[in-house]
XYZ file of N, CA and C in Angstrom:
291
model
N -169.726 102.729 -67.890
C -168.301 102.550 -67.792
C -167.887 101.362 -68.652
N -166.858 101.529 -69.433
C -166.367 100.495 -70.335
C -165.655 99.408 -69.544
N -165.789 98.207 -70.042
C -165.129 97.065 -69.409
C -163.650 97.091 -69.777
N -162.778 97.292 -68.807
C -161.336 97.343 -69.045
C -160.782 95.928 -68.916
N -160.090 95.497 -69.958
C -159.557 94.142 -69.977
C -158.101 94.143 -69.547
N -157.741 93.086 -68.875
C -156.355 92.871 -68.511
C -155.693 92.155 -69.689
N -154.701 92.779 -70.337
C -154.083 92.166 -71.512
C -153.491 90.784 -71.226
N -152.899 90.587 -70.081
C -152.325 89.286 -69.747
C -153.407 88.215 -69.631
N -154.537 88.577 -69.058
C -155.636 87.630 -68.913
C -156.245 87.279 -70.273
N -156.370 88.262 -71.141
C -156.904 88.029 -72.479
C -155.986 87.085 -73.249
N -154.696 87.320 -73.187
C -153.745 86.446 -73.882
C -153.768 85.031 -73.311
N -153.883 84.893 -71.993
C -153.941 83.569 -71.379
C -155.162 82.804 -71.872
N -156.302 83.482 -71.909
C -157.535 82.841 -72.382
C -157.406 82.414 -73.850
N -156.836 83.298 -74.650
C -156.652 82.984 -76.076
C -155.723 81.781 -76.245
N -154.655 81.753 -75.461
C -153.722 80.614 -75.540
C -154.392 79.317 -75.096
N -155.210 79.384 -74.071
C -155.933 78.195 -73.611
C -156.838 77.651 -74.717
N -157.520 78.561 -75.409
C -158.386 78.136 -76.506
C -157.568 77.513 -77.637
N -156.450 78.130 -77.960
C -155.595 77.599 -79.028
C -155.016 76.241 -78.651
N -154.637 76.061 -77.401
C -154.064 74.784 -76.962
C -155.053 73.645 -77.158
N -156.316 73.869 -76.811
C -157.303 72.800 -76.990
C -157.517 72.508 -78.472
N -157.478 73.522 -79.296
C -157.624 73.327 -80.741
C -156.414 72.615 -81.317
N -155.216 72.975 -80.865
C -153.999 72.323 -81.344
C -153.952 70.854 -80.923
N -154.513 70.542 -79.766
C -154.565 69.144 -79.328
C -155.379 68.314 -80.322
N -156.432 68.896 -80.875
C -157.243 68.189 -81.873
C -156.431 67.951 -83.139
N -155.637 68.907 -83.541
C -154.793 68.755 -84.725
C -153.749 67.677 -84.487
N -153.188 67.649 -83.290
C -152.211 66.627 -82.948
C -152.832 65.243 -83.080
N -154.044 65.081 -82.582
C -154.744 63.804 -82.691
C -155.043 63.472 -84.147
N -155.433 64.457 -84.920
C -155.731 64.247 -86.332
C -154.486 63.811 -87.100
N -153.366 64.428 -86.832
C -152.112 64.052 -87.496
C -151.734 62.616 -87.138
N -151.828 62.263 -85.857
C -151.466 60.917 -85.412
C -152.344 59.864 -86.092
N -153.656 60.084 -86.131
C -154.542 59.095 -86.737
C -154.379 59.046 -88.250
N -154.014 60.163 -88.861
C -153.760 60.175 -90.296
C -152.557 59.308 -90.637
N -151.508 59.387 -89.824
C -150.321 58.556 -90.033
C -150.682 57.083 -89.843
N -151.462 56.782 -88.806
C -151.886 55.396 -88.571
C -152.693 54.862 -89.749
N -153.560 55.688 -90.306
C -154.369 55.284 -91.448
C -153.496 55.003 -92.664
N -152.533 55.861 -92.920
C -151.629 55.652 -94.055
C -150.847 54.353 -93.879
N -150.372 54.085 -92.668
C -149.652 52.839 -92.394
C -150.549 51.626 -92.622
N -151.783 51.711 -92.146
C -152.720 50.600 -92.309
C -153.010 50.346 -93.785
N -153.160 51.405 -94.564
C -153.417 51.240 -95.998
C -152.234 50.566 -96.691
N -151.019 50.919 -96.276
C -149.835 50.284 -96.855
C -149.796 48.799 -96.504
N -150.138 48.459 -95.258
C -150.148 47.050 -94.848
C -151.213 46.269 -95.613
N -152.388 46.869 -95.802
C -153.454 46.205 -96.555
C -153.022 45.985 -97.996
N -152.412 46.978 -98.606
C -151.956 46.840 -99.995
C -150.914 45.723 -100.112
N -150.003 45.643 -99.159
C -148.994 44.585 -99.173
C -149.649 43.220 -98.984
N -150.617 43.130 -98.083
C -151.304 41.859 -97.842
C -152.100 41.433 -99.077
N -152.739 42.382 -99.752
C -153.483 42.051 -100.968
C -152.545 41.559 -102.059
N -151.397 42.174 -102.165
C -150.409 41.749 -103.148
C -149.913 40.343 -102.841
N -149.621 40.066 -101.573
C -149.184 38.727 -101.169
C -150.272 37.695 -101.463
N -151.524 38.040 -101.166
C -152.633 37.127 -101.416
C -152.760 36.843 -102.911
N -152.622 37.870 -103.729
C -152.721 37.677 -105.182
C -151.641 36.731 -105.682
N -150.419 36.899 -105.164
C -149.330 36.004 -105.570
C -149.610 34.569 -105.118
N -150.097 34.403 -103.893
C -150.401 33.060 -103.385
C -151.539 32.421 -104.171
N -152.533 33.207 -104.492
C -153.675 32.700 -105.265
C -153.209 32.268 -106.650
N -152.394 33.110 -107.284
C -151.871 32.768 -108.615
C -151.015 31.507 -108.552
N -150.247 31.352 -107.484
C -149.418 30.159 -107.331
C -150.296 28.915 -107.182
N -151.404 29.036 -106.449
C -152.314 27.902 -106.294
C -152.938 27.522 -107.627
N -153.314 28.515 -108.419
C -153.888 28.255 -109.742
C -152.829 27.622 -110.646
N -151.606 28.121 -110.565
C -150.523 27.547 -111.372
C -150.230 26.108 -110.968
N -150.484 25.778 -109.708
C -150.242 24.421 -109.217
C -151.373 23.465 -109.592
N -152.412 23.990 -110.239
C -153.465 23.109 -110.722
C -154.839 23.332 -110.114
N -154.950 24.174 -109.127
C -156.255 24.474 -108.555
C -157.013 25.390 -109.510
N -158.311 25.205 -109.591
C -159.122 26.112 -110.399
C -159.738 27.162 -109.485
N -160.157 28.246 -110.084
C -160.814 29.297 -109.304
C -162.081 28.762 -108.643
N -162.801 27.910 -109.348
C -164.014 27.309 -108.793
C -163.716 26.449 -107.576
N -162.657 25.651 -107.661
C -162.287 24.809 -106.520
C -161.877 25.668 -105.320
N -161.082 26.671 -105.586
C -160.646 27.550 -104.497
C -161.832 28.268 -103.875
N -162.807 28.633 -104.699
C -164.007 29.291 -104.199
C -164.806 28.351 -103.303
N -164.921 27.078 -103.708
C -165.654 26.100 -102.905
C -164.980 25.875 -101.555
N -163.657 25.963 -101.533
C -162.918 25.789 -100.284
C -163.128 27.003 -99.374
N -163.392 28.158 -99.977
C -163.644 29.351 -99.173
C -162.736 30.523 -99.481
N -161.937 30.398 -100.536
C -161.038 31.493 -100.901
C -161.682 32.391 -101.956
N -161.632 33.668 -101.692
C -162.143 34.636 -102.668
C -161.115 34.789 -103.777
N -161.616 35.036 -104.969
C -160.696 35.254 -106.081
C -159.888 36.515 -105.813
N -158.625 36.436 -106.109
C -157.743 37.584 -105.877
C -158.167 38.736 -106.771
N -158.126 39.908 -106.218
C -158.473 41.099 -106.994
C -157.450 41.275 -108.105
N -157.951 41.521 -109.269
C -157.058 41.723 -110.400
C -156.668 43.187 -110.476
N -155.387 43.419 -110.596
C -154.894 44.781 -110.730
C -155.115 45.224 -112.160
N -155.822 46.309 -112.354
C -156.061 46.754 -113.732
C -154.757 47.183 -114.387
N -154.625 46.752 -115.607
C -153.436 47.157 -116.361
C -153.616 48.587 -116.837
N -152.519 49.319 -116.847
C -152.637 50.679 -117.392
C -152.962 50.614 -118.876
N -153.859 51.449 -119.295
C -154.246 51.470 -120.713
C -153.199 52.226 -121.507
N -152.886 51.678 -122.637
C -151.925 52.351 -123.508
C -152.626 53.508 -124.205
N -151.938 54.593 -124.233
C -152.471 55.755 -124.923
C -152.232 55.573 -126.423
N -153.255 55.830 -127.242
C -153.024 55.719 -128.688
C -152.031 56.780 -129.128
N -151.264 56.397 -130.112
C -150.285 57.358 -130.632
C -151.013 58.501 -131.308
N -150.538 59.654 -131.013
C -151.116 60.832 -131.667
C -150.317 61.107 -132.928
N -151.031 61.389 -133.978
C -150.349 61.746 -135.214
C -150.105 63.226 -135.195
N -148.843 63.553 -135.250
C -148.526 64.974 -135.237
C -148.793 65.567 -136.606
N -149.249 66.772 -136.609
C -149.496 67.477 -137.856
C -148.483 68.612 -137.949
N -147.988 68.771 -139.143
C -147.040 69.875 -139.345
C -147.823 71.143 -139.614
N -147.169 72.251 -139.510
C -147.844 73.507 -139.750
C -148.304 73.629 -141.206
N -147.599 72.956 -142.129
C -148.015 73.007 -143.532
C -149.338 72.282 -143.722
N -149.500 71.085 -143.075
C -150.737 70.345 -143.200
C -151.897 71.111 -142.604
N -151.639 71.773 -141.500
C -152.692 72.550 -140.846
C -153.119 73.726 -141.701
N -152.152 74.326 -142.390
C -152.437 75.501 -143.195
C -153.273 75.146 -144.417
N -153.111 73.934 -144.968
C -153.835 73.565 -146.186
C -155.244 73.083 -145.895
N -155.545 72.765 -144.654
C -156.892 72.252 -144.330
C -157.900 73.322 -144.187
């Protein structure tokens, strides 16, 4: 004899399984937002530290002196590299080559 399923019971079980899975997604979304916020705060703090470090150097402190006191050198932000200009070729130049 085949096992006859109650459709309402099957749907309830499926919903229960989905609810527990959705709870994990809810937690993942919440922690992802917290992580993004923390990264923004760290970036702002690093920027503030770099400005303060530069101000100390401008005031006459050397990097060596600041290091001896216990301050790490501020991370240098890499400058964007300039792209070399491309020389455009006309269709006539291309045709003669």
